[in-house]
């Protein structure tokens, strides 16, 4: 009998084929013919058997077309008796797989998916073909390799851990080997890897405080961010209320976020918590900023003149007194006269709830009814309603009278 020494013939072994006898008669002459179902060309050769289990080869089969190769061998003794032909077949396929592509499934590799890289075949050869892949990085690190068997033409290969590769451009290289051992040309796909989370960015509120006047439209500044990233934020209050939150994208490293309505948050300390995510999808640490919110207006205070009237003798030393003023607030007052034009203004800070404001010079105002109007403004710029008080001013000495001795 005869048998091929190879399991199949491919591009890697077609120039080194061989077959072996079993039980051949020593000294006889062998003659063999090899033909292919894929073409008309045949190979022939002859020789003398030196051992019963002699191996014939290596010889080349490169001139035969792909297909089923049939080896037919006869032995002829010294008396010219020719035995029945012994045969053996083998498949020849030296055409490597072609026409397939591979593509990495992720648009970018970041800290969140660097242990889950996946790629997909298109047009792969099945069945019984195998694949080998390697992933390397322009940023260094030992290439990540793997292999498997193709079950479908569009097979998906998942969960490839590339965390050991440096940031940069990752290149996937894949070859397919058919069942005869013919290996394809490598197909490639690439993706960027960036696992460095953003850092050093900060946030700060633009107003110094939130008050009744600006609570519907406050703003904050995002500083030292990346120009092509995104952010999300929330604002909460230790005084309760519904948190305020939103998201956006950055077009510059320093960007202002405006028009934030905090009216639904209770008075107290507001805390801004912002997370910035770079273009690769890496999220940085939370950046915080705080601001005080107080929308309660100063209230309950009154003012009263300390003098019954303003006269020529006291017009440059009038005074008024608060009742129930909020300590630490700023006061602003104006005094006008219905006797003519002119306004007297001044401001200061409340030290006690019953502060007396003195001296006040109203000599520049014409005689008439003087109206004092006073407002209090707290530390976050909330201004209370005006408290008023009136006093009559008359500085004209009596005139036009006469006297006579009776």
Short mmCIF file of C-alpha atoms in Angstrom, two decimals:
data_model
loop_
_atom_site.label_atom_id
_atom_site.label_comp_id
_atom_site.label_asym_id
_atom_site.label_seq_id
_atom_site.Cartn_x
_atom_site.Cartn_y
_atom_site.Cartn_z
CA UNK A 1 0.00 0.00 0.00
CA UNK A 2 0.95 3.64 -0.27
CA UNK A 3 -0.06 6.66 1.80
CA UNK A 4 0.64 10.35 1.70
CA UNK A 5 2.87 11.63 4.48
CA UNK A 6 0.98 14.96 4.60
CA UNK A 7 -2.63 15.50 5.64
CA UNK A 8 -3.12 18.08 2.87
CA UNK A 9 -1.07 20.00 0.34
CA UNK A 10 -0.90 23.76 0.60
CA UNK A 11 1.32 26.66 -0.31
CA UNK A 12 3.59 25.87 2.60
CA UNK A 13 4.42 22.28 1.73
CA UNK A 14 3.69 21.79 -1.97
CA UNK A 15 7.41 21.75 -2.79
CA UNK A 16 8.19 19.08 -0.20
CA UNK A 17 5.55 16.38 -0.66
CA UNK A 18 6.22 12.72 -0.01
CA UNK A 19 4.52 9.33 0.31
CA UNK A 20 5.46 6.03 1.91
CA UNK A 21 5.13 2.36 1.04
CA UNK A 22 3.97 -0.36 3.37
CA UNK A 23 5.01 -3.96 2.57
CA UNK A 24 6.75 -3.19 -0.72
CA UNK A 25 8.88 -5.91 -2.33
CA UNK A 26 12.53 -4.94 -2.10
CA UNK A 27 14.31 -4.74 -5.43
CA UNK A 28 11.18 -4.13 -7.46
CA UNK A 29 10.78 -1.05 -9.60
CA UNK A 30 8.12 1.45 -8.62
CA UNK A 31 6.44 3.84 -10.96
CA UNK A 32 3.99 6.49 -9.81
CA UNK A 33 1.65 8.98 -11.40
CA UNK A 34 0.01 11.91 -9.64
CA UNK A 35 -2.96 13.72 -11.20
CA UNK A 36 -5.37 16.40 -10.03
CA UNK A 37 -9.11 16.74 -10.46
CA UNK A 38 -8.43 20.43 -11.00
CA UNK A 39 -6.43 19.99 -14.22
CA UNK A 40 -4.91 17.68 -16.86
CA UNK A 41 -1.25 17.89 -15.86
CA UNK A 42 0.29 14.77 -14.30
CA UNK A 43 3.52 14.00 -12.53
CA UNK A 44 5.37 10.74 -13.04
CA UNK A 45 8.54 9.20 -11.65
CA UNK A 46 10.15 5.79 -11.03
CA UNK A 47 12.74 4.15 -8.91
CA UNK A 48 13.82 0.95 -7.15
CA UNK A 49 12.46 -0.18 -3.79
CA UNK A 50 15.27 -0.31 -1.22
CA UNK A 51 13.10 -1.09 1.83
CA UNK A 52 9.60 -2.43 2.41
CA UNK A 53 8.43 0.83 4.02
CA UNK A 54 10.36 3.21 1.85
CA UNK A 55 9.48 6.94 1.73
CA UNK A 56 9.53 8.61 -1.65
CA UNK A 57 10.23 12.32 -1.64
CA UNK A 58 10.45 15.13 -1.18
CA UNK A 59 9.10 16.19 -4.56
CA UNK A 60 7.21 19.22 -5.80
CA UNK A 61 3.52 19.38 -6.66
CA UNK A 62 3.52 23.05 -7.64
CA UNK A 63 2.73 22.28 -11.30
CA UNK A 64 -0.53 20.53 -10.38
CA UNK A 65 -3.73 22.49 -10.08
CA UNK A 66 -5.64 22.66 -6.82
CA UNK A 67 -8.07 19.79 -6.29
CA UNK A 68 -8.01 16.15 -5.19
CA UNK A 69 -4.64 14.64 -6.04
CA UNK A 70 -4.57 10.92 -6.83
CA UNK A 71 -1.33 9.01 -6.37
CA UNK A 72 -1.21 5.74 -8.35
CA UNK A 73 1.81 3.43 -7.84
CA UNK A 74 2.75 0.09 -9.42
CA UNK A 75 5.60 -2.30 -8.61
CA UNK A 76 7.35 -4.40 -11.30
CA UNK A 77 9.69 -7.30 -10.39
CA UNK A 78 12.78 -8.47 -12.25
CA UNK A 79 10.64 -10.80 -14.35
CA UNK A 80 8.62 -7.82 -15.58
CA UNK A 81 5.57 -8.82 -13.55
CA UNK A 82 3.61 -5.68 -12.75
CA UNK A 83 1.46 -5.57 -9.63
CA UNK A 84 -1.93 -3.92 -9.26
CA UNK A 85 -1.76 -0.19 -8.76
CA UNK A 86 -1.95 1.08 -5.15
CA UNK A 87 -3.62 4.45 -4.75
CA UNK A 88 -3.91 7.27 -2.23
CA UNK A 89 -5.57 10.66 -2.46
CA UNK A 90 -4.95 14.03 -0.86
CA UNK A 91 -6.42 17.50 -1.18
CA UNK A 92 -4.38 20.35 -2.58
CA UNK A 93 -5.31 23.99 -1.90
CA UNK A 94 -2.62 26.63 -2.07
CA UNK A 95 -4.98 29.61 -2.38
CA UNK A 96 -4.89 31.61 0.84
CA UNK A 97 -8.14 33.10 2.17
CA UNK A 98 -8.92 36.49 0.62
CA UNK A 99 -11.72 39.03 0.48
CA UNK A 100 -12.29 39.40 4.19
CA UNK A 101 -11.92 42.54 6.31
CA UNK A 102 -11.82 43.32 10.00
CA UNK A 103 -12.96 46.39 11.88
CA UNK A 104 -12.61 47.40 15.51
CA UNK A 105 -16.04 47.88 17.06
CA UNK A 106 -15.15 50.79 19.36
CA UNK A 107 -14.72 54.33 18.06
CA UNK A 108 -12.10 54.97 20.74
CA UNK A 109 -10.48 53.06 23.60
CA UNK A 110 -10.59 54.71 27.01
CA UNK A 111 -10.30 53.84 30.67
CA UNK A 112 -13.82 52.48 30.66
CA UNK A 113 -13.39 49.91 27.86
CA UNK A 114 -9.67 49.16 27.55
CA UNK A 115 -10.27 45.59 28.69
CA UNK A 116 -13.14 45.06 26.24
CA UNK A 117 -11.78 45.79 22.76
CA UNK A 118 -13.74 43.89 20.12
CA UNK A 119 -13.53 43.46 16.37
CA UNK A 120 -15.77 42.02 13.65
CA UNK A 121 -15.01 40.04 10.50
CA UNK A 122 -16.70 40.66 7.18
CA UNK A 123 -16.53 38.02 4.42
CA UNK A 124 -14.41 35.56 6.40
CA UNK A 125 -13.84 32.03 5.08
CA UNK A 126 -15.77 29.32 6.90
CA UNK A 127 -15.91 26.58 7.98
CA UNK A 128 -12.76 25.14 9.55
CA UNK A 129 -10.70 28.30 9.09
CA UNK A 130 -8.81 29.77 12.01
CA UNK A 131 -7.70 33.30 12.80
CA UNK A 132 -4.75 34.85 14.57
CA UNK A 133 -4.66 38.45 15.71
CA UNK A 134 -2.28 40.87 17.34
CA UNK A 135 -2.92 44.37 18.70
CA UNK A 136 -0.01 46.78 19.02
CA UNK A 137 0.25 50.42 20.04
CA UNK A 138 2.25 53.35 18.76
CA UNK A 139 2.60 54.22 22.43
CA UNK A 140 4.46 51.01 23.25
CA UNK A 141 3.74 47.91 25.27
CA UNK A 142 3.91 44.23 24.36
CA UNK A 143 1.50 43.29 21.57
CA UNK A 144 -1.67 41.52 22.66
CA UNK A 145 -2.27 38.31 20.67
CA UNK A 146 -4.96 35.68 20.35
CA UNK A 147 -6.47 33.10 18.04
CA UNK A 148 -9.65 31.15 17.43
CA UNK A 149 -11.82 29.28 14.95
CA UNK A 150 -14.19 30.99 12.54
CA UNK A 151 -17.78 29.85 12.85
CA UNK A 152 -19.42 32.60 10.79
CA UNK A 153 -18.32 34.96 8.03
CA UNK A 154 -19.15 37.95 10.27
CA UNK A 155 -17.77 36.62 13.52
CA UNK A 156 -17.36 39.02 16.43
CA UNK A 157 -14.30 38.65 18.65
CA UNK A 158 -14.75 40.33 22.04
CA UNK A 159 -13.23 41.08 25.44
CA UNK A 160 -9.67 41.74 24.29
CA UNK A 161 -7.74 43.36 27.13
CA UNK A 162 -5.44 46.10 25.79
CA UNK A 163 -4.92 47.82 29.14
CA UNK A 164 -1.20 46.96 29.04
CA UNK A 165 -0.69 48.87 25.79
CA UNK A 166 0.39 52.50 25.89
CA UNK A 167 -1.87 55.31 24.78
CA UNK A 168 -1.63 56.06 21.08
CA UNK A 169 -2.87 54.45 17.87
CA UNK A 170 -3.75 50.78 18.33
CA UNK A 171 -3.34 48.62 15.25
CA UNK A 172 -5.18 45.32 14.94
CA UNK A 173 -3.64 42.82 12.50
CA UNK A 174 -5.55 39.63 11.65
CA UNK A 175 -4.71 36.66 9.44
CA UNK A 176 -7.00 33.78 8.48
CA UNK A 177 -5.70 30.27 7.83
CA UNK A 178 -7.86 27.81 5.92
CA UNK A 179 -8.26 24.15 6.74
CA UNK A 180 -5.26 23.29 4.54
CA UNK A 181 -2.97 25.69 6.35
CA UNK A 182 -2.95 28.48 3.75
CA UNK A 183 -2.52 31.77 5.56
CA UNK A 184 -4.01 35.00 4.28
CA UNK A 185 -2.45 38.39 4.01
CA UNK A 186 -2.98 40.33 7.21
CA UNK A 187 -5.98 42.65 7.37
CA UNK A 188 -5.77 45.64 9.71
CA UNK A 189 -7.90 48.13 11.59
CA UNK A 190 -6.90 50.93 13.94
CA UNK A 191 -8.34 52.96 16.80
CA UNK A 192 -7.03 55.61 19.17
CA UNK A 193 -6.40 54.77 22.82
CA UNK A 194 -6.50 57.40 25.54
CA UNK A 195 -7.03 56.34 29.14
CA UNK A 196 -5.71 59.48 30.85
CA UNK A 197 -8.57 61.13 32.69
CA UNK A 198 -8.84 64.95 32.55
CA UNK A 199 -7.31 66.74 35.52
CA UNK A 200 -6.58 70.25 36.79
CA UNK A 201 -9.91 71.72 35.71
CA UNK A 202 -11.79 73.85 38.23
CA UNK A 203 -15.18 75.50 38.60
CA UNK A 204 -16.20 78.74 40.29
CA UNK A 205 -19.46 80.60 40.67
CA UNK A 206 -19.55 83.98 38.97
CA UNK A 207 -21.75 85.86 41.47
CA UNK A 208 -20.47 86.27 45.01
CA UNK A 209 -23.84 85.13 46.38
CA UNK A 210 -27.31 84.10 45.24
CA UNK A 211 -30.06 86.50 46.21
CA UNK A 212 -33.63 87.38 45.33
CA UNK A 213 -32.43 89.37 42.33
CA UNK A 214 -30.25 86.78 40.58
CA UNK A 215 -31.53 83.38 41.73
CA UNK A 216 -33.29 82.79 38.40
CA UNK A 217 -30.14 83.21 36.30
CA UNK A 218 -26.82 82.51 37.99
CA UNK A 219 -23.68 81.28 36.23
CA UNK A 220 -20.41 79.50 36.85
CA UNK A 221 -17.03 79.34 35.13
CA UNK A 222 -15.33 76.13 33.99
CA UNK A 223 -11.57 76.70 33.86
CA UNK A 224 -8.61 74.74 32.43
CA UNK A 225 -10.78 72.15 30.70
CA UNK A 226 -10.21 70.64 27.24
CA UNK A 227 -11.80 72.40 24.30
CA UNK A 228 -13.42 69.29 22.78
CA UNK A 229 -14.89 67.60 25.83
CA UNK A 230 -18.23 67.49 27.62
CA UNK A 231 -19.45 68.15 31.13
CA UNK A 232 -22.37 67.39 33.42
CA UNK A 233 -23.18 69.15 36.65
CA UNK A 234 -25.62 69.31 39.52
CA UNK A 235 -26.26 72.01 42.10
CA UNK A 236 -27.70 71.12 45.49
CA UNK A 237 -28.47 73.08 48.65
CA UNK A 238 -28.00 72.13 52.28
CA UNK A 239 -31.29 73.95 52.72
CA UNK A 240 -33.12 71.38 50.58
CA UNK A 241 -35.07 71.78 47.38
CA UNK A 242 -34.88 70.16 43.97
CA UNK A 243 -31.32 69.74 42.62
CA UNK A 244 -30.51 71.61 39.44
CA UNK A 245 -28.48 69.84 36.76
CA UNK A 246 -27.59 69.86 33.11
CA UNK A 247 -24.81 69.00 30.65
CA UNK A 248 -23.00 70.50 27.71
CA UNK A 249 -19.91 70.53 25.54
CA UNK A 250 -16.80 72.67 25.66
CA UNK A 251 -15.47 74.72 22.78
CA UNK A 252 -12.75 76.45 24.79
CA UNK A 253 -10.59 75.64 27.79
CA UNK A 254 -12.33 78.35 29.83
CA UNK A 255 -16.08 78.48 29.39
CA UNK A 256 -18.96 80.18 31.16
CA UNK A 257 -22.23 78.34 31.85
CA UNK A 258 -25.06 80.81 32.30
CA UNK A 259 -28.79 81.10 32.87
CA UNK A 260 -29.06 78.58 35.72
CA UNK A 261 -32.32 78.85 37.66
CA UNK A 262 -31.80 78.04 41.36
CA UNK A 263 -35.15 79.31 42.60
CA UNK A 264 -36.19 75.74 43.45
CA UNK A 265 -33.33 75.34 45.92
CA UNK A 266 -33.67 76.30 49.56
CA UNK A 267 -31.59 79.02 51.15
CA UNK A 268 -28.24 77.85 52.45
CA UNK A 269 -24.94 76.75 50.95
CA UNK A 270 -25.25 75.71 47.32
CA UNK A 271 -22.75 73.12 46.09
CA UNK A 272 -21.85 72.75 42.43
CA UNK A 273 -20.49 69.31 41.47
CA UNK A 274 -19.17 69.02 37.90
CA UNK A 275 -17.65 66.10 36.03
CA UNK A 276 -15.66 66.74 32.85
CA UNK A 277 -15.25 64.03 30.21
CA UNK A 278 -12.64 64.29 27.47
CA UNK A 279 -13.18 63.45 23.81
CA UNK A 280 -11.97 59.89 24.46
CA UNK A 281 -14.72 59.34 27.03
CA UNK A 282 -12.50 59.50 30.12
CA UNK A 283 -14.26 61.15 33.05
CA UNK A 284 -12.24 63.26 35.45
CA UNK A 285 -12.71 63.73 39.18
CA UNK A 286 -15.61 65.84 40.42
CA UNK A 287 -14.82 69.55 40.70
CA UNK A 288 -16.75 71.49 43.34
CA UNK A 289 -17.62 75.08 44.12
CA UNK A 290 -19.89 76.58 46.77
CA UNK A 291 -21.92 79.74 47.09
CA UNK A 292 -24.34 81.09 49.69
CA UNK A 293 -27.99 81.55 48.83
CA UNK A 294 -30.23 83.91 50.77
CA UNK A 295 -33.37 85.31 49.20
CA UNK A 296 -35.00 86.53 52.44
CA UNK A 297 -35.26 90.32 52.36
CA UNK A 298 -34.51 92.37 55.46
CA UNK A 299 -37.89 93.17 57.00
CA UNK A 300 -39.62 94.36 60.18
CA UNK A 301 -37.49 97.44 60.69
CA UNK A 302 -38.76 100.98 61.19
CA UNK A 303 -37.22 104.42 61.47
CA UNK A 304 -38.29 107.54 63.37
CA UNK A 305 -36.97 111.07 63.64
CA UNK A 306 -35.52 111.90 67.03
CA UNK A 307 -36.60 115.56 66.75
CA UNK A 308 -40.14 116.88 66.71
CA UNK A 309 -39.27 119.30 63.92
CA UNK A 310 -36.36 120.74 62.01
CA UNK A 311 -35.59 124.34 62.86
CA UNK A 312 -32.87 126.88 62.31
CA UNK A 313 -31.25 125.76 65.52
CA UNK A 314 -31.03 122.03 64.76
CA UNK A 315 -31.19 121.64 60.96
CA UNK A 316 -27.50 120.73 60.79
CA UNK A 317 -27.72 118.13 63.57
CA UNK A 318 -30.83 116.02 63.05
CA UNK A 319 -30.89 112.29 63.74
CA UNK A 320 -33.10 109.26 63.34
CA UNK A 321 -33.26 105.90 65.09
CA UNK A 322 -33.88 102.33 63.83
CA UNK A 323 -36.13 99.81 65.46
CA UNK A 324 -35.53 96.06 64.79
CA UNK A 325 -32.79 96.61 62.20
CA UNK A 326 -30.84 93.54 61.05
CA UNK A 327 -27.33 93.80 62.45
CA UNK A 328 -24.66 93.67 59.76
CA UNK A 329 -26.88 94.96 56.97
CA UNK A 330 -26.09 98.13 55.07
CA UNK A 331 -28.47 101.07 55.24
CA UNK A 332 -29.08 103.67 52.56
CA UNK A 333 -31.22 106.72 53.18
CA UNK A 334 -32.53 109.68 51.24
CA UNK A 335 -34.19 112.83 52.57
CA UNK A 336 -36.30 115.07 50.36
CA UNK A 337 -38.51 118.09 50.93
CA UNK A 338 -41.88 118.87 49.44
CA UNK A 339 -40.78 122.48 49.61
CA UNK A 340 -38.45 122.18 46.66
CA UNK A 341 -35.66 120.34 44.91
CA UNK A 342 -32.73 118.65 46.56
CA UNK A 343 -31.85 115.29 48.06
CA UNK A 344 -29.64 114.27 50.94
CA UNK A 345 -28.22 110.72 50.83
CA UNK A 346 -25.90 108.65 52.95
CA UNK A 347 -25.17 105.02 53.82
CA UNK A 348 -23.53 102.91 56.47
CA UNK A 349 -23.65 99.58 58.30
CA UNK A 350 -26.02 98.59 61.09
CA UNK A 351 -24.18 97.85 64.33
CA UNK A 352 -27.16 97.40 66.64
CA UNK A 353 -30.85 96.81 66.04
CA UNK A 354 -31.58 100.31 67.39
CA UNK A 355 -28.81 102.28 65.76
CA UNK A 356 -29.07 106.07 65.84
CA UNK A 357 -27.86 107.85 62.73
CA UNK A 358 -26.47 111.27 63.56
CA UNK A 359 -25.68 114.08 62.78
CA UNK A 360 -27.68 114.75 59.65
CA UNK A 361 -27.45 118.20 58.03
CA UNK A 362 -30.62 119.13 56.18
CA UNK A 363 -29.76 122.82 55.80
CA UNK A 364 -29.54 122.41 52.05
CA UNK A 365 -33.19 121.38 51.82
CA UNK A 366 -35.93 124.00 51.60
CA UNK A 367 -38.48 124.31 54.34
CA UNK A 368 -41.40 121.96 54.10
CA UNK A 369 -42.29 118.42 54.99
CA UNK A 370 -39.10 116.32 54.94
CA UNK A 371 -39.44 112.63 54.07
CA UNK A 372 -36.80 110.14 55.26
CA UNK A 373 -36.69 106.88 53.23
CA UNK A 374 -34.38 104.11 54.44
CA UNK A 375 -33.62 100.64 53.02
CA UNK A 376 -31.54 97.80 54.46
CA UNK A 377 -29.45 95.52 52.23
CA UNK A 378 -28.09 92.25 53.60
CA UNK A 379 -24.77 90.55 52.87
CA UNK A 380 -26.06 88.87 49.70
CA UNK A 381 -27.55 92.10 48.27
CA UNK A 382 -31.18 91.52 49.20
CA UNK A 383 -32.74 94.95 49.73
CA UNK A 384 -35.74 95.34 52.02
CA UNK A 385 -38.71 97.62 51.55
CA UNK A 386 -38.18 101.27 52.37
CA UNK A 387 -39.06 102.43 55.87
CA UNK A 388 -40.14 106.09 56.03
CA UNK A 389 -40.58 108.87 58.53
CA UNK A 390 -41.61 112.51 58.12
CA UNK A 391 -40.67 115.70 59.91
CA UNK A 392 -41.57 119.36 59.29
CA UNK A 393 -38.84 121.85 58.60
CA UNK A 394 -39.34 125.54 59.29
CA UNK A 395 -36.27 127.74 59.69
CA UNK A 396 -37.88 131.15 58.92
CA UNK A 397 -37.95 133.52 61.91
CA UNK A 398 -41.27 135.25 62.60
CA UNK A 399 -41.49 138.53 60.64
CA UNK A 400 -43.94 141.27 59.69
CA UNK A 401 -45.24 142.00 63.15
CA UNK A 402 -45.03 145.28 65.07
CA UNK A 403 -45.54 146.48 68.64
CA UNK A 404 -46.89 149.76 70.13
CA UNK A 405 -47.08 151.26 73.62
CA UNK A 406 -50.64 151.54 74.66
#
